[in-house]
Protein backbone atom coordinates (compact mmCIF):
# COMPACT_ATOMS: atom_id res chain seq x y z
CA UNK A 1 0.00 0.00 0.00
CA UNK A 2 2.87 2.38 -0.73
CA UNK A 3 2.64 3.97 -4.15
CA UNK A 4 5.28 6.68 -3.84
CA UNK A 5 8.17 7.39 -1.50
CA UNK A 6 11.02 9.87 -1.54
CA UNK A 7 14.46 8.58 -2.69
CA UNK A 8 16.11 9.89 0.49
CA UNK A 9 13.82 7.65 2.55
CA UNK A 10 14.70 4.65 0.42
CA UNK A 11 18.37 5.38 1.05
CA UNK A 12 17.75 5.65 4.81
CA UNK A 13 15.92 2.32 4.85
CA UNK A 14 18.70 0.64 2.89
CA UNK A 15 21.23 1.97 5.42
CA UNK A 16 19.07 0.74 8.31
CA UNK A 17 18.87 -2.73 6.79
CA UNK A 18 22.65 -2.79 6.41
CA UNK A 19 23.26 -1.69 10.01
CA UNK A 20 20.88 -4.29 11.45
CA UNK A 21 22.30 -6.95 9.15
CA UNK A 22 25.79 -6.29 10.53
CA UNK A 23 24.86 -6.71 14.21
CA UNK A 24 21.76 -8.93 14.51
CA UNK A 25 20.33 -12.24 13.36
CA UNK A 26 16.79 -11.91 12.09
CA UNK A 27 14.06 -13.38 9.90
CA UNK A 28 12.72 -10.05 8.71
CA UNK A 29 12.94 -6.29 9.17
CA UNK A 30 9.79 -4.21 8.71
CA UNK A 31 9.58 -0.42 8.57
CA UNK A 32 6.21 1.19 9.17
CA UNK A 33 4.51 4.24 10.66
CA UNK A 34 4.35 7.90 9.63
CA UNK A 35 7.86 7.72 8.12
CA UNK A 36 6.25 6.09 5.08
CA UNK A 37 3.77 8.91 4.52
CA UNK A 38 4.65 11.47 1.85
CA UNK A 39 6.62 14.39 3.22
CA UNK A 40 8.83 14.64 6.26
CA UNK A 41 6.30 15.13 9.05
CA UNK A 42 7.56 12.30 11.27
CA UNK A 43 9.38 12.18 14.59
CA UNK A 44 11.17 8.84 14.28
CA UNK A 45 11.27 5.61 12.29
CA UNK A 46 9.28 2.62 13.53
CA UNK A 47 11.11 -0.67 12.96
CA UNK A 48 9.87 -4.19 13.65
CA UNK A 49 12.52 -6.86 13.98
CA UNK A 50 11.37 -10.46 13.62
CA UNK A 51 13.88 -12.80 15.21
CA UNK A 52 13.85 -16.10 17.07
CA UNK A 53 16.82 -14.93 19.14
CA UNK A 54 16.84 -12.36 21.92
CA UNK A 55 17.55 -8.91 20.50
CA UNK A 56 19.19 -5.95 22.22
CA UNK A 57 16.91 -3.35 20.64
CA UNK A 58 18.36 -0.41 22.58
CA UNK A 59 21.84 -1.14 21.30
CA UNK A 60 20.59 -1.31 17.70
CA UNK A 61 18.57 1.90 18.10
CA UNK A 62 21.68 3.68 19.40
CA UNK A 63 23.80 2.37 16.52
CA UNK A 64 21.26 3.58 13.94
CA UNK A 65 20.88 6.99 15.59
CA UNK A 66 24.65 7.49 15.87
CA UNK A 67 25.23 6.43 12.26
CA UNK A 68 22.28 8.10 10.53
CA UNK A 69 21.45 10.94 12.99
CA UNK A 70 17.79 9.94 13.09
CA UNK A 71 15.65 8.72 15.98
CA UNK A 72 14.18 5.25 15.68
CA UNK A 73 12.07 2.84 17.68
CA UNK A 74 12.59 -0.91 17.39
CA UNK A 75 10.10 -3.54 18.56
CA UNK A 76 11.19 -7.16 18.55
CA UNK A 77 8.91 -10.13 17.82
CA UNK A 78 9.44 -13.80 17.17
CA UNK A 79 7.36 -15.44 14.46
CA UNK A 80 4.74 -16.74 16.89
CA UNK A 81 4.19 -13.47 18.75
CA UNK A 82 4.15 -11.55 15.46
CA UNK A 83 1.41 -13.78 14.05
CA UNK A 84 -0.55 -13.54 17.31
CA UNK A 85 -0.33 -9.74 17.25
CA UNK A 86 -1.65 -9.59 13.70
CA UNK A 87 -4.48 -12.03 14.38
CA UNK A 88 -5.76 -10.39 17.60
CA UNK A 89 -4.69 -6.74 17.56
CA UNK A 90 -6.39 -4.26 15.19
CA UNK A 91 -3.75 -1.58 15.82
CA UNK A 92 -0.98 -3.85 14.61
CA UNK A 93 -3.08 -4.77 11.60
CA UNK A 94 -3.50 -1.10 10.81
CA UNK A 95 0.21 -0.42 11.25
CA UNK A 96 1.22 -3.32 9.01
CA UNK A 97 -1.30 -2.35 6.32
CA UNK A 98 1.36 0.05 5.08
CA UNK A 99 4.97 -1.03 5.41
CA UNK A 100 8.24 -1.90 3.70
CA UNK A 101 9.95 -5.16 4.62
CA UNK A 102 13.32 -6.67 3.94
CA UNK A 103 11.71 -9.98 2.92
CA UNK A 104 8.25 -10.80 1.60
CA UNK A 105 5.53 -10.87 4.25
CA UNK A 106 3.09 -13.73 4.70
CA UNK A 107 -0.64 -12.97 4.32
CA UNK A 108 -2.21 -11.50 7.47
CA UNK A 109 -3.53 -14.38 9.62
CA UNK A 110 -7.24 -14.87 10.23
CA UNK A 111 -8.58 -12.59 12.96
CA UNK A 112 -9.23 -13.90 16.46
CA UNK A 113 -11.22 -11.95 19.03
CA UNK A 114 -9.35 -11.52 22.31
CA UNK A 115 -11.60 -9.22 24.30
CA UNK A 116 -8.84 -8.47 26.86
CA UNK A 117 -6.62 -6.93 24.18
CA UNK A 118 -9.51 -4.98 22.68
CA UNK A 119 -10.66 -3.79 26.10
CA UNK A 120 -7.16 -2.53 26.89
CA UNK A 121 -6.96 -0.63 23.59
CA UNK A 122 -10.38 0.96 23.86
CA UNK A 123 -9.64 2.16 27.39
CA UNK A 124 -6.62 3.99 25.97
CA UNK A 125 -8.99 5.95 23.73
CA UNK A 126 -11.22 7.08 26.62
CA UNK A 127 -9.02 10.06 27.68
CA UNK A 128 -10.28 12.02 24.67
CA UNK A 129 -13.61 12.42 26.47
CA UNK A 130 -12.17 13.64 29.78
CA UNK A 131 -9.17 15.56 28.45
CA UNK A 132 -10.56 17.08 25.27
CA UNK A 133 -9.42 20.63 26.11
CA UNK A 134 -5.84 19.56 26.82
CA UNK A 135 -5.13 17.37 23.80
CA UNK A 136 -3.64 18.57 20.54
CA UNK A 137 -5.41 17.89 17.27
CA UNK A 138 -2.91 15.16 16.37
CA UNK A 139 -3.43 13.47 19.74
CA UNK A 140 -7.19 13.56 19.25
CA UNK A 141 -6.87 12.10 15.76
CA UNK A 142 -4.72 9.23 17.07
CA UNK A 143 -7.29 8.33 19.73
CA UNK A 144 -10.16 8.52 17.23
CA UNK A 145 -8.17 6.50 14.68
CA UNK A 146 -7.47 3.73 17.18
CA UNK A 147 -11.10 3.56 18.27
CA UNK A 148 -12.30 3.30 14.68
CA UNK A 149 -9.70 0.60 13.93
CA UNK A 150 -11.18 -1.47 16.77
CA UNK A 151 -14.68 -0.90 15.40
CA UNK A 152 -13.65 -2.05 11.92
CA UNK A 153 -11.88 -5.10 13.38
CA UNK A 154 -15.03 -6.18 15.21
CA UNK A 155 -17.08 -5.89 12.01
CA UNK A 156 -14.44 -7.80 9.99
CA UNK A 157 -13.68 -4.88 7.70
CA UNK A 158 -10.24 -4.39 6.20
CA UNK A 159 -8.13 -2.21 8.48
CA UNK A 160 -6.11 0.14 6.35
CA UNK A 161 -5.53 3.84 6.92
CA UNK A 162 -7.78 4.84 4.02
CA UNK A 163 -10.71 2.81 5.38
CA UNK A 164 -10.21 4.17 8.88
CA UNK A 165 -10.14 7.77 7.64
CA UNK A 166 -13.19 7.16 5.45
CA UNK A 167 -15.10 5.80 8.48
CA UNK A 168 -14.02 8.80 10.57
CA UNK A 169 -15.33 11.16 7.90
CA UNK A 170 -18.62 9.25 7.76
CA UNK A 171 -19.14 9.28 11.54
CA UNK A 172 -17.97 12.80 12.32
CA UNK A 173 -18.94 14.46 9.03
CA UNK A 174 -15.48 15.99 8.60
CA UNK A 175 -12.11 15.29 7.02
CA UNK A 176 -9.40 13.95 9.30
CA UNK A 177 -7.29 17.03 8.61
CA UNK A 178 -9.86 19.11 10.49
CA UNK A 179 -9.39 16.88 13.54
CA UNK A 180 -5.60 17.06 13.24
CA UNK A 181 -5.83 20.86 13.02
CA UNK A 182 -8.08 20.88 16.13
CA UNK A 183 -10.93 22.76 14.43
CA UNK A 184 -13.69 21.00 16.36
CA UNK A 185 -16.97 21.84 18.03
CA UNK A 186 -16.42 20.24 21.43
CA UNK A 187 -20.00 19.34 22.34
CA UNK A 188 -20.92 17.91 18.95
CA UNK A 189 -17.66 16.01 18.58
CA UNK A 190 -17.71 14.46 22.06
CA UNK A 191 -21.37 13.44 21.68
CA UNK A 192 -20.57 11.48 18.50
CA UNK A 193 -17.37 10.09 20.01
CA UNK A 194 -19.14 8.87 23.16
CA UNK A 195 -21.79 7.19 21.04
CA UNK A 196 -19.33 5.20 18.94
CA UNK A 197 -17.13 4.51 21.99
CA UNK A 198 -20.03 3.05 23.99
CA UNK A 199 -21.28 0.94 21.09
CA UNK A 200 -17.80 -0.46 20.46
CA UNK A 201 -17.19 -1.08 24.17
CA UNK A 202 -20.51 -2.95 24.49
CA UNK A 203 -19.63 -5.10 21.50
CA UNK A 204 -16.30 -6.03 23.12
CA UNK A 205 -18.07 -6.90 26.37
CA UNK A 206 -20.39 -9.19 24.42
CA UNK A 207 -17.36 -11.36 23.63
CA UNK A 208 -16.29 -11.28 27.28
CA UNK A 209 -19.54 -12.98 28.27
CA UNK A 210 -19.10 -15.90 25.85
mmCIF file of C-alpha atoms in Angstrom:
data_model
loop_
_atom_site.group_PDB
_atom_site.id
_atom_site.type_symbol
_atom_site.label_atom_id
_atom_site.label_comp_id
_atom_site.label_asym_id
_atom_site.label_seq_id
_atom_site.Cartn_x
_atom_site.Cartn_y
_atom_site.Cartn_z
ATOM 1 C CA UNK A 1 0.000 0.000 0.000
ATOM 2 C CA UNK A 2 2.867 2.383 -0.733
ATOM 3 C CA UNK A 3 2.644 3.966 -4.149
ATOM 4 C CA UNK A 4 5.282 6.681 -3.835
ATOM 5 C CA UNK A 5 8.174 7.387 -1.504
ATOM 6 C CA UNK A 6 11.018 9.866 -1.538
ATOM 7 C CA UNK A 7 14.458 8.584 -2.690
ATOM 8 C CA UNK A 8 16.111 9.892 0.494
ATOM 9 C CA UNK A 9 13.824 7.651 2.553
ATOM 10 C CA UNK A 10 14.698 4.646 0.422
ATOM 11 C CA UNK A 11 18.374 5.384 1.054
ATOM 12 C CA UNK A 12 17.745 5.653 4.815
ATOM 13 C CA UNK A 13 15.924 2.319 4.850
ATOM 14 C CA UNK A 14 18.697 0.641 2.892
ATOM 15 C CA UNK A 15 21.229 1.973 5.417
ATOM 16 C CA UNK A 16 19.074 0.743 8.310
ATOM 17 C CA UNK A 17 18.873 -2.730 6.789
ATOM 18 C CA UNK A 18 22.653 -2.794 6.406
ATOM 19 C CA UNK A 19 23.264 -1.689 10.011
ATOM 20 C CA UNK A 20 20.884 -4.293 11.453
ATOM 21 C CA UNK A 21 22.299 -6.954 9.148
ATOM 22 C CA UNK A 22 25.786 -6.286 10.527
ATOM 23 C CA UNK A 23 24.858 -6.706 14.211
ATOM 24 C CA UNK A 24 21.763 -8.929 14.514
ATOM 25 C CA UNK A 25 20.327 -12.242 13.358
ATOM 26 C CA UNK A 26 16.790 -11.912 12.094
ATOM 27 C CA UNK A 27 14.057 -13.383 9.903
ATOM 28 C CA UNK A 28 12.725 -10.054 8.710
ATOM 29 C CA UNK A 29 12.937 -6.286 9.172
ATOM 30 C CA UNK A 30 9.788 -4.208 8.707
ATOM 31 C CA UNK A 31 9.581 -0.419 8.565
ATOM 32 C CA UNK A 32 6.210 1.190 9.166
ATOM 33 C CA UNK A 33 4.513 4.240 10.656
ATOM 34 C CA UNK A 34 4.354 7.899 9.632
ATOM 35 C CA UNK A 35 7.864 7.722 8.124
ATOM 36 C CA UNK A 36 6.252 6.092 5.082
ATOM 37 C CA UNK A 37 3.765 8.914 4.516
ATOM 38 C CA UNK A 38 4.646 11.466 1.854
ATOM 39 C CA UNK A 39 6.622 14.393 3.225
ATOM 40 C CA UNK A 40 8.835 14.642 6.264
ATOM 41 C CA UNK A 41 6.301 15.134 9.054
ATOM 42 C CA UNK A 42 7.560 12.299 11.266
ATOM 43 C CA UNK A 43 9.384 12.184 14.589
ATOM 44 C CA UNK A 44 11.166 8.841 14.277
ATOM 45 C CA UNK A 45 11.274 5.613 12.287
ATOM 46 C CA UNK A 46 9.284 2.615 13.533
ATOM 47 C CA UNK A 47 11.107 -0.670 12.959
ATOM 48 C CA UNK A 48 9.868 -4.189 13.650
ATOM 49 C CA UNK A 49 12.524 -6.858 13.977
ATOM 50 C CA UNK A 50 11.366 -10.460 13.617
ATOM 51 C CA UNK A 51 13.881 -12.803 15.212
ATOM 52 C CA UNK A 52 13.849 -16.096 17.068
ATOM 53 C CA UNK A 53 16.822 -14.926 19.139
ATOM 54 C CA UNK A 54 16.844 -12.361 21.924
ATOM 55 C CA UNK A 55 17.547 -8.913 20.498
ATOM 56 C CA UNK A 56 19.193 -5.951 22.219
ATOM 57 C CA UNK A 57 16.907 -3.352 20.638
ATOM 58 C CA UNK A 58 18.357 -0.406 22.583
ATOM 59 C CA UNK A 59 21.840 -1.137 21.297
ATOM 60 C CA UNK A 60 20.592 -1.310 17.699
ATOM 61 C CA UNK A 61 18.574 1.904 18.102
ATOM 62 C CA UNK A 62 21.678 3.681 19.403
ATOM 63 C CA UNK A 63 23.797 2.371 16.523
ATOM 64 C CA UNK A 64 21.264 3.575 13.940
ATOM 65 C CA UNK A 65 20.884 6.993 15.590
ATOM 66 C CA UNK A 66 24.650 7.487 15.868
ATOM 67 C CA UNK A 67 25.228 6.430 12.261
ATOM 68 C CA UNK A 68 22.282 8.104 10.527
ATOM 69 C CA UNK A 69 21.451 10.936 12.987
ATOM 70 C CA UNK A 70 17.789 9.943 13.091
ATOM 71 C CA UNK A 71 15.655 8.715 15.979
ATOM 72 C CA UNK A 72 14.184 5.245 15.677
ATOM 73 C CA UNK A 73 12.070 2.844 17.682
ATOM 74 C CA UNK A 74 12.587 -0.914 17.386
ATOM 75 C CA UNK A 75 10.102 -3.544 18.559
ATOM 76 C CA UNK A 76 11.191 -7.162 18.552
ATOM 77 C CA UNK A 77 8.908 -10.135 17.818
ATOM 78 C CA UNK A 78 9.445 -13.795 17.173
ATOM 79 C CA UNK A 79 7.363 -15.443 14.459
ATOM 80 C CA UNK A 80 4.744 -16.735 16.887
ATOM 81 C CA UNK A 81 4.186 -13.467 18.755
ATOM 82 C CA UNK A 82 4.147 -11.549 15.464
ATOM 83 C CA UNK A 83 1.409 -13.781 14.048
ATOM 84 C CA UNK A 84 -0.545 -13.537 17.311
ATOM 85 C CA UNK A 85 -0.325 -9.742 17.250
ATOM 86 C CA UNK A 86 -1.651 -9.586 13.696
ATOM 87 C CA UNK A 87 -4.482 -12.026 14.379
ATOM 88 C CA UNK A 88 -5.756 -10.391 17.599
ATOM 89 C CA UNK A 89 -4.693 -6.737 17.559
ATOM 90 C CA UNK A 90 -6.388 -4.255 15.193
ATOM 91 C CA UNK A 91 -3.754 -1.583 15.820
ATOM 92 C CA UNK A 92 -0.978 -3.855 14.612
ATOM 93 C CA UNK A 93 -3.081 -4.767 11.603
ATOM 94 C CA UNK A 94 -3.500 -1.101 10.813
ATOM 95 C CA UNK A 95 0.211 -0.416 11.249
ATOM 96 C CA UNK A 96 1.220 -3.316 9.008
ATOM 97 C CA UNK A 97 -1.296 -2.352 6.321
ATOM 98 C CA UNK A 98 1.363 0.055 5.077
ATOM 99 C CA UNK A 99 4.973 -1.032 5.409
ATOM 100 C CA UNK A 100 8.238 -1.898 3.700
ATOM 101 C CA UNK A 101 9.946 -5.158 4.623
ATOM 102 C CA UNK A 102 13.322 -6.675 3.936
ATOM 103 C CA UNK A 103 11.712 -9.984 2.918
ATOM 104 C CA UNK A 104 8.254 -10.802 1.602
ATOM 105 C CA UNK A 105 5.528 -10.874 4.248
ATOM 106 C CA UNK A 106 3.090 -13.730 4.696
ATOM 107 C CA UNK A 107 -0.638 -12.973 4.324
ATOM 108 C CA UNK A 108 -2.210 -11.505 7.469
ATOM 109 C CA UNK A 109 -3.530 -14.380 9.620
ATOM 110 C CA UNK A 110 -7.235 -14.866 10.233
ATOM 111 C CA UNK A 111 -8.583 -12.590 12.955
ATOM 112 C CA UNK A 112 -9.228 -13.897 16.464
ATOM 113 C CA UNK A 113 -11.220 -11.947 19.033
ATOM 114 C CA UNK A 114 -9.348 -11.524 22.311
ATOM 115 C CA UNK A 115 -11.601 -9.220 24.304
ATOM 116 C CA UNK A 116 -8.844 -8.471 26.856
ATOM 117 C CA UNK A 117 -6.615 -6.930 24.183
ATOM 118 C CA UNK A 118 -9.510 -4.979 22.675
ATOM 119 C CA UNK A 119 -10.660 -3.790 26.101
ATOM 120 C CA UNK A 120 -7.164 -2.534 26.886
ATOM 121 C CA UNK A 121 -6.960 -0.634 23.594
ATOM 122 C CA UNK A 122 -10.383 0.958 23.864
ATOM 123 C CA UNK A 123 -9.637 2.165 27.392
ATOM 124 C CA UNK A 124 -6.615 3.985 25.971
ATOM 125 C CA UNK A 125 -8.991 5.951 23.731
ATOM 126 C CA UNK A 126 -11.219 7.079 26.619
ATOM 127 C CA UNK A 127 -9.018 10.056 27.685
ATOM 128 C CA UNK A 128 -10.276 12.022 24.672
ATOM 129 C CA UNK A 129 -13.609 12.420 26.468
ATOM 130 C CA UNK A 130 -12.175 13.642 29.777
ATOM 131 C CA UNK A 131 -9.170 15.562 28.450
ATOM 132 C CA UNK A 132 -10.558 17.078 25.266
ATOM 133 C CA UNK A 133 -9.425 20.630 26.111
ATOM 134 C CA UNK A 134 -5.837 19.564 26.824
ATOM 135 C CA UNK A 135 -5.131 17.371 23.801
ATOM 136 C CA UNK A 136 -3.638 18.566 20.536
ATOM 137 C CA UNK A 137 -5.412 17.885 17.268
ATOM 138 C CA UNK A 138 -2.909 15.163 16.368
ATOM 139 C CA UNK A 139 -3.426 13.473 19.740
ATOM 140 C CA UNK A 140 -7.193 13.562 19.247
ATOM 141 C CA UNK A 141 -6.871 12.102 15.764
ATOM 142 C CA UNK A 142 -4.723 9.232 17.067
ATOM 143 C CA UNK A 143 -7.295 8.328 19.734
ATOM 144 C CA UNK A 144 -10.158 8.523 17.232
ATOM 145 C CA UNK A 145 -8.175 6.502 14.679
ATOM 146 C CA UNK A 146 -7.465 3.731 17.182
ATOM 147 C CA UNK A 147 -11.104 3.559 18.274
ATOM 148 C CA UNK A 148 -12.297 3.295 14.677
ATOM 149 C CA UNK A 149 -9.698 0.604 13.931
ATOM 150 C CA UNK A 150 -11.175 -1.472 16.774
ATOM 151 C CA UNK A 151 -14.683 -0.898 15.401
ATOM 152 C CA UNK A 152 -13.646 -2.055 11.918
ATOM 153 C CA UNK A 153 -11.876 -5.103 13.376
ATOM 154 C CA UNK A 154 -15.032 -6.179 15.207
ATOM 155 C CA UNK A 155 -17.080 -5.887 12.013
ATOM 156 C CA UNK A 156 -14.445 -7.803 9.991
ATOM 157 C CA UNK A 157 -13.679 -4.878 7.701
ATOM 158 C CA UNK A 158 -10.236 -4.392 6.199
ATOM 159 C CA UNK A 159 -8.133 -2.206 8.479
ATOM 160 C CA UNK A 160 -6.110 0.142 6.347
ATOM 161 C CA UNK A 161 -5.531 3.836 6.919
ATOM 162 C CA UNK A 162 -7.777 4.845 4.024
ATOM 163 C CA UNK A 163 -10.708 2.806 5.377
ATOM 164 C CA UNK A 164 -10.205 4.174 8.884
ATOM 165 C CA UNK A 165 -10.143 7.772 7.639
ATOM 166 C CA UNK A 166 -13.194 7.156 5.454
ATOM 167 C CA UNK A 167 -15.096 5.804 8.484
ATOM 168 C CA UNK A 168 -14.025 8.803 10.571
ATOM 169 C CA UNK A 169 -15.334 11.157 7.895
ATOM 170 C CA UNK A 170 -18.621 9.252 7.758
ATOM 171 C CA UNK A 171 -19.143 9.284 11.542
ATOM 172 C CA UNK A 172 -17.973 12.805 12.322
ATOM 173 C CA UNK A 173 -18.938 14.464 9.029
ATOM 174 C CA UNK A 174 -15.478 15.990 8.598
ATOM 175 C CA UNK A 175 -12.113 15.286 7.017
ATOM 176 C CA UNK A 176 -9.405 13.947 9.304
ATOM 177 C CA UNK A 177 -7.286 17.034 8.614
ATOM 178 C CA UNK A 178 -9.865 19.106 10.490
ATOM 179 C CA UNK A 179 -9.388 16.877 13.536
ATOM 180 C CA UNK A 180 -5.601 17.061 13.242
ATOM 181 C CA UNK A 181 -5.830 20.865 13.024
ATOM 182 C CA UNK A 182 -8.079 20.881 16.127
ATOM 183 C CA UNK A 183 -10.926 22.760 14.431
ATOM 184 C CA UNK A 184 -13.685 20.999 16.361
ATOM 185 C CA UNK A 185 -16.971 21.837 18.035
ATOM 186 C CA UNK A 186 -16.418 20.241 21.435
ATOM 187 C CA UNK A 187 -20.003 19.340 22.340
ATOM 188 C CA UNK A 188 -20.917 17.912 18.949
ATOM 189 C CA UNK A 189 -17.656 16.006 18.576
ATOM 190 C CA UNK A 190 -17.711 14.456 22.057
ATOM 191 C CA UNK A 191 -21.368 13.439 21.684
ATOM 192 C CA UNK A 192 -20.568 11.484 18.503
ATOM 193 C CA UNK A 193 -17.369 10.089 20.013
ATOM 194 C CA UNK A 194 -19.143 8.867 23.162
ATOM 195 C CA UNK A 195 -21.792 7.190 21.042
ATOM 196 C CA UNK A 196 -19.330 5.204 18.937
ATOM 197 C CA UNK A 197 -17.126 4.514 21.995
ATOM 198 C CA UNK A 198 -20.034 3.049 23.988
ATOM 199 C CA UNK A 199 -21.276 0.939 21.085
ATOM 200 C CA UNK A 200 -17.804 -0.460 20.461
ATOM 201 C CA UNK A 201 -17.188 -1.085 24.172
ATOM 202 C CA UNK A 202 -20.513 -2.946 24.491
ATOM 203 C CA UNK A 203 -19.631 -5.101 21.501
ATOM 204 C CA UNK A 204 -16.300 -6.027 23.117
ATOM 205 C CA UNK A 205 -18.071 -6.903 26.367
ATOM 206 C CA UNK A 206 -20.388 -9.191 24.417
ATOM 207 C CA UNK A 207 -17.365 -11.359 23.630
ATOM 208 C CA UNK A 208 -16.289 -11.283 27.278
ATOM 209 C CA UNK A 209 -19.539 -12.983 28.269
ATOM 210 C CA UNK A 210 -19.104 -15.900 25.850
#
